[in-house]
XYZ file of C-alpha atoms in Angstrom:
602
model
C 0.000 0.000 0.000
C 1.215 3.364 -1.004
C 0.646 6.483 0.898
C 0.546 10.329 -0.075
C 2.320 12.868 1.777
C 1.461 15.910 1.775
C 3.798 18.574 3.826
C 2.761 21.579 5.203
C 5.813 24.031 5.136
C 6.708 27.385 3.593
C 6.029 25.940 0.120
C 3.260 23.398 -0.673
C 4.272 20.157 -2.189
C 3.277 16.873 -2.601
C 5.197 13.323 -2.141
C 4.581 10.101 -3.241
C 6.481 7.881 -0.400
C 7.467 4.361 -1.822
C 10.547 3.247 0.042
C 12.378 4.884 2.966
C 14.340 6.816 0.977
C 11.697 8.550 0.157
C 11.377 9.539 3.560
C 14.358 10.674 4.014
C 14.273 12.414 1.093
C 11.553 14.262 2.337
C 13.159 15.660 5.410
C 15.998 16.832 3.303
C 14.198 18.951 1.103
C 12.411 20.588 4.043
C 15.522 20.294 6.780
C 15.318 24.473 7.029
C 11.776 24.553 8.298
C 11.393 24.283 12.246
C 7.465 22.407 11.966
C 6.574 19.903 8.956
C 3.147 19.040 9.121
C 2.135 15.409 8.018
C -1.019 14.527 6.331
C -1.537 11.155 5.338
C -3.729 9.854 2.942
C -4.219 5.907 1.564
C -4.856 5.469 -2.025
C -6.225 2.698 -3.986
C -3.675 -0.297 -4.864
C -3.742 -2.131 -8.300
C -1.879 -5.128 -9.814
C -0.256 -2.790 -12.185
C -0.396 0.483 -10.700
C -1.745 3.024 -8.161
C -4.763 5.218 -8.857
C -4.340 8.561 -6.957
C -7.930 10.196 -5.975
C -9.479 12.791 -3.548
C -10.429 9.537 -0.841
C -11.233 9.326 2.707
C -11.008 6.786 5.358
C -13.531 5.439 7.192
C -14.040 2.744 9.701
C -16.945 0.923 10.203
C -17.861 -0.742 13.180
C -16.138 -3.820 12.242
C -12.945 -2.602 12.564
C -11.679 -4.675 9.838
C -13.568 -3.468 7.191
C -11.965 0.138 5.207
C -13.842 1.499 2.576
C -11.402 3.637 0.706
C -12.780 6.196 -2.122
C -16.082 7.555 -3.045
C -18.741 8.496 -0.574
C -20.020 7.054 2.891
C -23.602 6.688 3.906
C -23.572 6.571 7.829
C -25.462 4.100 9.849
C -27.125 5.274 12.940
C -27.355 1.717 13.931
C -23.432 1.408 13.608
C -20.561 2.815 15.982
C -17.816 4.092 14.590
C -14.055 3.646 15.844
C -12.897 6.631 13.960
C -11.484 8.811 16.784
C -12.410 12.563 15.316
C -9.358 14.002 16.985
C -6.530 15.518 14.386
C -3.254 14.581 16.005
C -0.337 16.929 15.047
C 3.177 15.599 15.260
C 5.524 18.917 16.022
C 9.204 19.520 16.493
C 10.385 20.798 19.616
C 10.844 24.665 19.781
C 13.657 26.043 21.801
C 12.715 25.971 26.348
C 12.424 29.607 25.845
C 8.747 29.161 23.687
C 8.177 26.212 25.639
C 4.249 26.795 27.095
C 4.082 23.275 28.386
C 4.747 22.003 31.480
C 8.018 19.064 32.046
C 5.205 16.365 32.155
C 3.746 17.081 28.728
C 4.157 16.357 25.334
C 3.458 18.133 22.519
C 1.329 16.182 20.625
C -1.101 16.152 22.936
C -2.302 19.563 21.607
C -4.563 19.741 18.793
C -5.132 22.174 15.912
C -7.094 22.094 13.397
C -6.545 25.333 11.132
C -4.133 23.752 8.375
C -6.068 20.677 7.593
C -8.154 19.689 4.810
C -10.892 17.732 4.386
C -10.835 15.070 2.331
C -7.464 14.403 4.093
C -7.626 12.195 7.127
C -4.578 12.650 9.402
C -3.105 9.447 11.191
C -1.002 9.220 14.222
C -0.556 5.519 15.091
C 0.394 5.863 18.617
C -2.225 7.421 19.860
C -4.753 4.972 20.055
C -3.246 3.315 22.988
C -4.036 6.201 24.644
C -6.307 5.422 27.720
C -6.760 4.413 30.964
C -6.159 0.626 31.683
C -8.694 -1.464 33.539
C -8.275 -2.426 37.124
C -10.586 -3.329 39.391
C -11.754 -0.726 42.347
C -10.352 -1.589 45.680
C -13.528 -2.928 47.179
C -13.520 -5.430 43.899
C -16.162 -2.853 42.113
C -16.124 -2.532 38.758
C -15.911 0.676 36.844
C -16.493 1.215 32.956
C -15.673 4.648 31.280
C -15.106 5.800 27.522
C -11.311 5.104 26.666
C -10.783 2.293 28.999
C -8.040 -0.240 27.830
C -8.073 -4.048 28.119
C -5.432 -5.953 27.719
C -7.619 -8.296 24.854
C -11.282 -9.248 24.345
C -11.865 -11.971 26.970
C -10.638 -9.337 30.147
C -13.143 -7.067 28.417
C -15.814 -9.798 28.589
C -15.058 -10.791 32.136
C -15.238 -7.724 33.259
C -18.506 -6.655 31.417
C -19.624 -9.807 33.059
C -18.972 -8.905 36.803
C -20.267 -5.255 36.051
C -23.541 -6.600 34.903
C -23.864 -8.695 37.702
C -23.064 -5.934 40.467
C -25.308 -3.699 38.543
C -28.238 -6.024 38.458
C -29.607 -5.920 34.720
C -29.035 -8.340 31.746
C -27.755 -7.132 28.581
C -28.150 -8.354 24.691
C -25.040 -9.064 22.864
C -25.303 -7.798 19.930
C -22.303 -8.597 18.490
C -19.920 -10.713 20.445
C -16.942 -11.375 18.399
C -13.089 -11.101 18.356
C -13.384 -7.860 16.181
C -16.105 -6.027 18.417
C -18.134 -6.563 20.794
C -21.149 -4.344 21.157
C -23.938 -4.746 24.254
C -27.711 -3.052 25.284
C -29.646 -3.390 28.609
C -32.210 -6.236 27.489
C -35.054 -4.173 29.340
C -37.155 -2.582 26.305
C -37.004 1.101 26.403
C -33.733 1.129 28.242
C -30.699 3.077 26.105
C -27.661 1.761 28.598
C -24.828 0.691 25.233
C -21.082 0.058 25.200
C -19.098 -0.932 22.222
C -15.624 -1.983 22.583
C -12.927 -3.362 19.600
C -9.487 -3.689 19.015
C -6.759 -0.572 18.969
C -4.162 -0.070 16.233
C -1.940 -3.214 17.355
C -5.454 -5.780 17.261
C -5.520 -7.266 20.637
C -5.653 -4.502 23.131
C -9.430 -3.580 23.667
C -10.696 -0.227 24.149
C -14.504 1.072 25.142
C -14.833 3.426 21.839
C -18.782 4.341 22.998
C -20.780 4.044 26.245
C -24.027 5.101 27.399
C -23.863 4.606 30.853
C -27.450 6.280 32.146
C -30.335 3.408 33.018
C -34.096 3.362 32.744
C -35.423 0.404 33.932
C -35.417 -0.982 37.291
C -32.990 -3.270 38.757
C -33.453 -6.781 39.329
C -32.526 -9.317 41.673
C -31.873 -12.454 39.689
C -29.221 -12.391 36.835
C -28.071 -15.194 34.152
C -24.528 -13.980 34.041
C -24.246 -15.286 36.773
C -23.389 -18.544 35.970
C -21.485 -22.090 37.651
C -17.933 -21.288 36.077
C -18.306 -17.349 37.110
C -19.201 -18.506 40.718
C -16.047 -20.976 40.177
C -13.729 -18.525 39.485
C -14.729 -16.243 42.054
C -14.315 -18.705 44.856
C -11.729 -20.596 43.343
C -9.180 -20.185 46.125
C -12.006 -21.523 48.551
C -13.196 -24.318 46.588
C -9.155 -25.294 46.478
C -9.121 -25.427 50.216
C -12.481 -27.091 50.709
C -13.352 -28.957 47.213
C -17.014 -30.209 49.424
C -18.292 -26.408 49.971
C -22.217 -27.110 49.859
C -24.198 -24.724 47.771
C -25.529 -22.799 50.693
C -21.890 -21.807 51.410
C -21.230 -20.469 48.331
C -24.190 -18.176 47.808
C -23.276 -17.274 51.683
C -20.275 -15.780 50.605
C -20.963 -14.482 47.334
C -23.064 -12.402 48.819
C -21.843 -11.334 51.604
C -19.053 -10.275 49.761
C -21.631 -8.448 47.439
C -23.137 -6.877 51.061
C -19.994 -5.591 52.467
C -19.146 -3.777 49.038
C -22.863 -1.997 48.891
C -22.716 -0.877 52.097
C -19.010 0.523 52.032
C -19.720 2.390 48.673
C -23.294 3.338 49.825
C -22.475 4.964 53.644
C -18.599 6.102 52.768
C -18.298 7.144 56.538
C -20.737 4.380 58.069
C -18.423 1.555 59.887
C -20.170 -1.763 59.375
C -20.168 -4.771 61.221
C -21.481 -8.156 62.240
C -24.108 -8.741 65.101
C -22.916 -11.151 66.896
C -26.211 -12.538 68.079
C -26.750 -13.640 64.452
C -22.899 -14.438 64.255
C -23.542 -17.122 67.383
C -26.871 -18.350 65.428
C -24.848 -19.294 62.423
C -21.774 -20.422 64.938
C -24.683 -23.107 66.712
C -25.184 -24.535 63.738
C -22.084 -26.193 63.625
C -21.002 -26.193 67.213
C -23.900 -26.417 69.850
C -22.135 -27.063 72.829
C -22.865 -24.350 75.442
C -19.463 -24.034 76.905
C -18.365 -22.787 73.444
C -21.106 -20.711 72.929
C -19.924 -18.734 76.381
C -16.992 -18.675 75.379
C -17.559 -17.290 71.799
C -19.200 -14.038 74.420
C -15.710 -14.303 76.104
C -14.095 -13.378 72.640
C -16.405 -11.213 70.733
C -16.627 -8.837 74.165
C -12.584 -8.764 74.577
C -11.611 -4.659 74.993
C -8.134 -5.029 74.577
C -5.954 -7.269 72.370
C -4.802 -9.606 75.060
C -7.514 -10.677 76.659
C -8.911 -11.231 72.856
C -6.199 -13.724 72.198
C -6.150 -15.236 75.783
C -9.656 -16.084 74.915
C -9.168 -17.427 71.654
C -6.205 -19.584 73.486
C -8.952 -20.702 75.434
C -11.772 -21.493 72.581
C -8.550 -23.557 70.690
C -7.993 -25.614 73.385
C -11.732 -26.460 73.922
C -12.426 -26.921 70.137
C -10.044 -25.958 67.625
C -12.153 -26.396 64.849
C -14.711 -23.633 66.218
C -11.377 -21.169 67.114
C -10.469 -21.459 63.233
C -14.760 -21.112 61.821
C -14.206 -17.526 63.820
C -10.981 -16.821 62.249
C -12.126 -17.302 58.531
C -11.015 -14.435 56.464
C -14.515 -14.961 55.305
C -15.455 -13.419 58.703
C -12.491 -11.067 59.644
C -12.842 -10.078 63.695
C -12.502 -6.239 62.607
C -16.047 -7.084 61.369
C -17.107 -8.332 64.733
C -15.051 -7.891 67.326
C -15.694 -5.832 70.216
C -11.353 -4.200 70.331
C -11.661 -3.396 66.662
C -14.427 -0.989 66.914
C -13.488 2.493 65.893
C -12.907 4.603 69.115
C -14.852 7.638 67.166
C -18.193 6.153 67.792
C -17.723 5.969 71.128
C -20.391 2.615 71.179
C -18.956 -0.534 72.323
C -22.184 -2.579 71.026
C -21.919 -5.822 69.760
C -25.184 -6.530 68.478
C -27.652 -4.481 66.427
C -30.378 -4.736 69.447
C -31.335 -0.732 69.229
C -33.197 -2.414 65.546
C -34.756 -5.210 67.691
C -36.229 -2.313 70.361
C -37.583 -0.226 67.223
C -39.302 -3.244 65.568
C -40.635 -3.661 69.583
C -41.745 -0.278 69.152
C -43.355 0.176 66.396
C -45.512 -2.740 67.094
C -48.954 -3.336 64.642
C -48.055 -0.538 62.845
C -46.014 -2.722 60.610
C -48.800 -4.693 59.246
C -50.463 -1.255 58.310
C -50.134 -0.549 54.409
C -46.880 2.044 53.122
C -48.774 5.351 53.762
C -50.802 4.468 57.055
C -47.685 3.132 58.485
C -45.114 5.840 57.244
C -47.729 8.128 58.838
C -48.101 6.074 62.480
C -44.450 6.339 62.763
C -44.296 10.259 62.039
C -46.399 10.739 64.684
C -44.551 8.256 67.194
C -41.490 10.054 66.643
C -42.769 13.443 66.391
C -44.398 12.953 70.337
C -40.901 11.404 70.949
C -38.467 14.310 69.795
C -40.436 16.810 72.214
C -41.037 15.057 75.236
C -37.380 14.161 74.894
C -36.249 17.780 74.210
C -38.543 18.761 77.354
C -36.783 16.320 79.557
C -32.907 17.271 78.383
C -33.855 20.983 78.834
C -34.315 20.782 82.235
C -31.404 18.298 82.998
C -29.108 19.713 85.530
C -26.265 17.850 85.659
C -23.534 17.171 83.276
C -24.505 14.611 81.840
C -27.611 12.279 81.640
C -29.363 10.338 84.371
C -28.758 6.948 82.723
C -25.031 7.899 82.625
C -25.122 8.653 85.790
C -26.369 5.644 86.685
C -23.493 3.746 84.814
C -21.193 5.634 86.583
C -22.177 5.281 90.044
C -21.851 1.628 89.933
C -18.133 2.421 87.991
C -17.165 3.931 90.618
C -18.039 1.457 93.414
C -16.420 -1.355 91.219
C -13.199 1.266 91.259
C -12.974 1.412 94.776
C -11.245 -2.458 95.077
C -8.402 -1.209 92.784
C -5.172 0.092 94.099
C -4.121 3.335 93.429
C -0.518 4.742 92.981
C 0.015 7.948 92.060
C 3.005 8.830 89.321
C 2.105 12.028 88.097
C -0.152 15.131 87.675
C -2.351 12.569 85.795
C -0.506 9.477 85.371
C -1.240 6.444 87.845
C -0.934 2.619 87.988
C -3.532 1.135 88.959
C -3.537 -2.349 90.188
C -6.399 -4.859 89.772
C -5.989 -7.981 91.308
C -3.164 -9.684 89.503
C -2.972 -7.325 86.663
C -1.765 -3.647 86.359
C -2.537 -1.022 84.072
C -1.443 2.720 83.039
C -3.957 5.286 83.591
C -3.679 8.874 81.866
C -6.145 11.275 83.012
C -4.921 13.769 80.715
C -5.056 11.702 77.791
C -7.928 10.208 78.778
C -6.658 6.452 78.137
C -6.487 3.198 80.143
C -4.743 -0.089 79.274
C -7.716 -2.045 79.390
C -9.028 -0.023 76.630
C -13.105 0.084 77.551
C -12.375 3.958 78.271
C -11.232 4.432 74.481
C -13.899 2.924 72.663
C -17.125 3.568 74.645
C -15.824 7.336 75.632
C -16.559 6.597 80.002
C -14.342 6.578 82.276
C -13.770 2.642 83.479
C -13.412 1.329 87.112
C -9.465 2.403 86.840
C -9.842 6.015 85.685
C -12.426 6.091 88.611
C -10.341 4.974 91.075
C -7.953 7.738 90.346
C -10.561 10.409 89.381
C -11.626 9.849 93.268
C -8.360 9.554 94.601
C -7.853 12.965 93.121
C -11.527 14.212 94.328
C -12.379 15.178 91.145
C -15.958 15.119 89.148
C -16.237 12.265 87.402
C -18.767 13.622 85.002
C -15.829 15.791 83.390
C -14.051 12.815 82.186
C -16.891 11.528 80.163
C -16.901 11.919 76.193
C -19.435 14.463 74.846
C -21.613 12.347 73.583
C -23.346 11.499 76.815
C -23.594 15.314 78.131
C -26.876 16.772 78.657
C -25.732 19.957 75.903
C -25.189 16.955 72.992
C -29.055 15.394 74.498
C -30.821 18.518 73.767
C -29.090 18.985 70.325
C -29.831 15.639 69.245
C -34.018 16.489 70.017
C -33.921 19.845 68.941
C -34.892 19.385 65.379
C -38.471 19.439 64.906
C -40.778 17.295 63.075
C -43.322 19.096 61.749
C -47.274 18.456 61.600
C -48.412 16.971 58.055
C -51.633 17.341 56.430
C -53.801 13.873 55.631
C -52.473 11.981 53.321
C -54.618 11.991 50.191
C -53.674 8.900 47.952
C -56.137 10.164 45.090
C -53.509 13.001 44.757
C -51.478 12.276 41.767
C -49.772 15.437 41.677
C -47.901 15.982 38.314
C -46.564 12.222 37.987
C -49.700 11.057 36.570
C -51.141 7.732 38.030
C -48.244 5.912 40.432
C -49.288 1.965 40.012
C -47.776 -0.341 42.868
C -45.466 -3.234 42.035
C -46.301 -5.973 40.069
C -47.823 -8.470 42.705
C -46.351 -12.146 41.662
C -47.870 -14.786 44.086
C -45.295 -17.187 45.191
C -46.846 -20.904 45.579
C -47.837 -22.061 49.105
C -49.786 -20.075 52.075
C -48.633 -16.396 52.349
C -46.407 -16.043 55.398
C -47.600 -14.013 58.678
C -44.884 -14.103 60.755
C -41.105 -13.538 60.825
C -38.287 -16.146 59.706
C -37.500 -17.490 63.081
C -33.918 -18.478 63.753
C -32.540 -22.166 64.009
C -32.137 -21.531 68.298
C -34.901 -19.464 68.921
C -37.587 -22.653 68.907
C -41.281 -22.020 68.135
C -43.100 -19.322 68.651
C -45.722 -18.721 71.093
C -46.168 -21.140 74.351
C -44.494 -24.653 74.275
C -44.176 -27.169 76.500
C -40.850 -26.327 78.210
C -40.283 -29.849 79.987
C -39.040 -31.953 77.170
C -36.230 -30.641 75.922
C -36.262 -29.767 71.777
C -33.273 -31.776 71.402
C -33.982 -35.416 70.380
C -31.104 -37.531 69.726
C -31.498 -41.510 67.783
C -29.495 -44.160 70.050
C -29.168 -45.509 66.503
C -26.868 -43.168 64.692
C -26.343 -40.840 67.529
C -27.607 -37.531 65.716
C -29.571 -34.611 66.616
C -33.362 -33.999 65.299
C -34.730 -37.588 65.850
C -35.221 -40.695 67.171
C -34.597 -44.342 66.521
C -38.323 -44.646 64.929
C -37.448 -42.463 62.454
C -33.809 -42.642 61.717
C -32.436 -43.247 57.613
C -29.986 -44.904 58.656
C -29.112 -49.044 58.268
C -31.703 -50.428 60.153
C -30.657 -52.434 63.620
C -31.835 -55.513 65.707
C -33.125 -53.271 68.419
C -35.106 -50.854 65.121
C -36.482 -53.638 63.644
C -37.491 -55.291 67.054
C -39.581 -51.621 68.204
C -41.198 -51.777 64.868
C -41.964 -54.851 65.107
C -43.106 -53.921 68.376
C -45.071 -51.342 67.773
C -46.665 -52.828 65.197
C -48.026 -56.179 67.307
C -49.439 -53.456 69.638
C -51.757 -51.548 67.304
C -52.713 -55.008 65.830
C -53.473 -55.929 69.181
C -55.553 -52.759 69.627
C -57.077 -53.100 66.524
C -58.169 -56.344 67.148
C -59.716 -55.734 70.635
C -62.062 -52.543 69.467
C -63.139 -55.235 66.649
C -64.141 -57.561 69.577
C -65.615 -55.306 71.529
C -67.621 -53.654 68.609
C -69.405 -57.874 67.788
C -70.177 -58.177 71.281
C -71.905 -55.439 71.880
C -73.800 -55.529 68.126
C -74.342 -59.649 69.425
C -75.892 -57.790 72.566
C -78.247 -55.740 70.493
C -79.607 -57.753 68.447
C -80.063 -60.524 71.514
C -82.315 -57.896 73.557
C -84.319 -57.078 70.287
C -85.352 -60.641 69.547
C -86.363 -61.011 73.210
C -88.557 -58.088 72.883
């Protein structure tokens, strides 16, 4: 293939480049000018010779197909790889005229006043130019125009796992080597990407991407498939090749959990409750003397008492010390020394949800608008009488504090006190001694760093110094912080009028799809919580078979390879209601014999 050259210098000319002499030829003839514009242009190639014409360049969406000469009808339905952008390939100018920074090159800039237009300037190295794909730290993926892949099957996988985090199927419509080119398969929906191959053929680059939605997410996806799970727990399946299915989708989505909730509350700090965390811990080990020591563990303050514990839990089972430690489950998630000291709550369970779903009661089984409306007014009355009450505290802090740290300070008063400093002390608790810092307001045990009060070894010095107790406790719990927290004010609605449509026209609810079976009324109860309502409390739930030794039933009933003593109970049992059976029969003749005995006599 030949290729025209035309140079933009002081005087216009035109080369025909064949060989690279003719390129160096070139740069002789125009060695006195300090910027040579190149302009490029492909011409038509023959058996026997070349046939020079005014052509363009265009690529279709194919990227392999070039239609060179004459005139081109454009597709709406096709993309188009052509990059619009004139590249200009300059000389450098002496530092003195130099505009640009150290870090920039000049062919980044682009001009546009010396070009014409049926000539289609090429500069090869620029379409590599891009951002290359790596996943987000929290595994999320990320898809923008100009992204770079290193070939077509990254660009799949990843196009794969953004679908599936996204929650909407797409329609390939083109899935080849050459291009590949997706839409959302909702109808209406105008969410399209298009990638293909750069200059060199393999790389992959997004040329187009719509990335705005109008449908609604949903909850069940076909990309995700068996070999996408595979690969995504492939280092687990390695170490246990027998994970059950339940297992899997366990972890798949927590995984999926933790990443919504870190992108969706940046500042939030989430965690495990560890009442469901022992729920799901029963169900493998339901000894009791592990499950109080799992409390031991998950309520540690400090670092060494955590691992003392855990000492403790490996020595009574090690398989239940190592089900904690999964990197599935990371303690930061749920232990209680790895809470952030800036929330100043050393909770361990999500409880305060429990109390709400206490207090809002029957209103739950009210529809949307009734309900939304019941709990308005719940916490409207709430917020006042609650800003009445903190307005006339007149302590420091509040009475339930208080309370807290009265009984702090009588637990303080069997520590030993010995004074080092202004504010420095060591303070001895039975066997073990720890470094109090008044001043810094920190204590080894640690309790007084994450829930922000003073603990029974700061009090113990806070008395021995006669000070106020109150003015060691974190601002949080002071009656000022109270009052803020209940001054807003909810403010009175007017009735709720669902015939007002306002200016979105009719709002239709949901599409109602009946799932087979009776509807359920109450909640999901958990696998140690037993049945709801009143039981009989003196047999115990637990049933164990003296055939097989297992949980959940008895010999009567157990799968397992039937034994003398199985077969003998049936056997049993069945001679007895035969027996039964037989005597009501009996008993039924005699007294029909009876009957008819009297009515003949009669």
């Amino acid at each position: 293939m030949l290729i025209l050259i035309n140079t933009r210098t002081l005087t216009s000319s035109k080369i025909l480049i064949n060989t690279d002499s003719d390129v160096l030829d070139m740069f002789k003839l125009n060695s006195k000018c300090t910027c040579i514009h190149v302009y490029a242009s492909l011409l038509n190639c023959e058996d026997n010779g070349v046939g020079v014409g005014n052509s363009e360049v265009v690529v279709s969406e194919s990227d392999d197909e070039w239609s060179v000469g004459g005139e081109y009808q454009q597709d709406d339905s096709l993309e188009t790889d052509y990059d619009p952008s004139f590249i200009v390939e300059e000389e450098r100018h002496d530092e003195n005229n130099d505009e640009l920074s150290d870090y920039e090159e000049k062919h980044d800039l682009i001009t546009f006043e010396h070009f014409d237009e049926d000539k289609v300037p090429i500069y090869f190295d620029r379409g590599m130019n891009g951002k290359l794909f790596v996943y987000e730290p929290n595994g999320k993926v990320k898809l923008e125009i100009g992204l770079l892949f290193v070939d077509v099957d990254e660009f799949r996988a990843a196009l794969r796992d953004f679908v599936i985090q996204e929650g909407f199927e797409i329609e390939r419509i083109k899935n080849e080597k050459a291009r590949v080119t997706a839409r959302c398969a909702a109808d209406g929906c105008c969410w399209r990407i298009h990638a293909s191959p750069t200059l060199d053929g393999k790389t992959y680059k997004i040329k187009t991407y719509n990335h705005v939605h109008s449908c609604i997410r949903t909850s069940k996806n076909s990309n995700a498939t068996s070999t996408w799970i595979a690969n995504k727990l492939e280092s687990k399946l390695k170490a246990d090749p027998n994970m059950s299915y339940a297992i899997m989708k366990k972890r798949v989505v927590g995984q999926g959990l933790r990443n919504a909730v870190t992108e969706t509350f940046t500042y939030a700090k989430h965690r495990y409750c560890c009442n469901h965390l022992l729920n799901n811990f029963k169900l493998n080990f339901r000894t009791l003397l592990l499950s109080t020591q799992f409390w031991v563990v998950a309520m540690a303050y400090n670092e060494f008492v955590f691992e003392k514990a855990m000492d403790k839990l490996k020595q009574m089972s090690c398989e239940a010390a190592n089900w904690l430690l999964d990197p599935e489950r990371p303690k930061s998630m749920w232990a209680r020394h790895t809470i952030d000291p800036e929330c100043k709550s050393d909770h361990v369970t999500n409880n305060v949800c429990e109390s709400f779903n206490s207090w809002v009661g029957d209103d739950r089984k009210k529809t949307i608008l009734p309900m939304l409306e019941s709990i308005t007014c719940r916490l409207m009355s709430r917020f006042q009488r609650r800003y009445e009450k903190g307005c006339g505290l007149e302590n420091i802090t509040t009475p339930k504090i208080r309370k807290v740290l009265h009984i702090t300070m009588q637990d303080g008063r069997v520590c030993g006190v010995t004074y080092a400093s202004d504010d420095e002390f060591q303070v001895k608790d039975g066997f073990t001694t720890f470094v109090v810092n008044l001043r810094t307001r920190a204590c080894g045990c640690n309790y007084w760093r994450l829930s922000g009060l003073p603990c029974k070894h700061a009090c113990a010095c806070i008395s021995y110094k006669r000070a106020n107790v109150e003015m060691f406790c974190d601002n949080a719990y002071t009656a000022k912080i109270y009052c803020l927290a209940y001054k807003e004010i909810i403010h009175p609605m007017l009735e709720l009028d669902t015939n007002n449509k306002g200016g979105y026209g009719q709002i239709d609810p949901p599409t109602l799809r009946r799932l087979p079976g009776r509807p359920r009324i109450n909640r999901m109860r958990g696998v140690t919580e037993g049945p709801a309502g009143p039981h009989d409390a003196r047999r115990s739930n637990t049933v164990r078979c003296s055939n097989c030794n297992e949980f959940g039933h008895n010999i009567l009933g157990c799968q397992r390879d039937q034994t003398k003593k199985q077969k003998k109970l049936k056997i049993r049992r069945r001679n007895q209601m035969n027996d039964a059976s037989q005597e009501s029969a009996s008993s039924l003749n005699g007294a029909s014999s009876q009957v008819t005995h009297e009515f003949g006599s009669n």
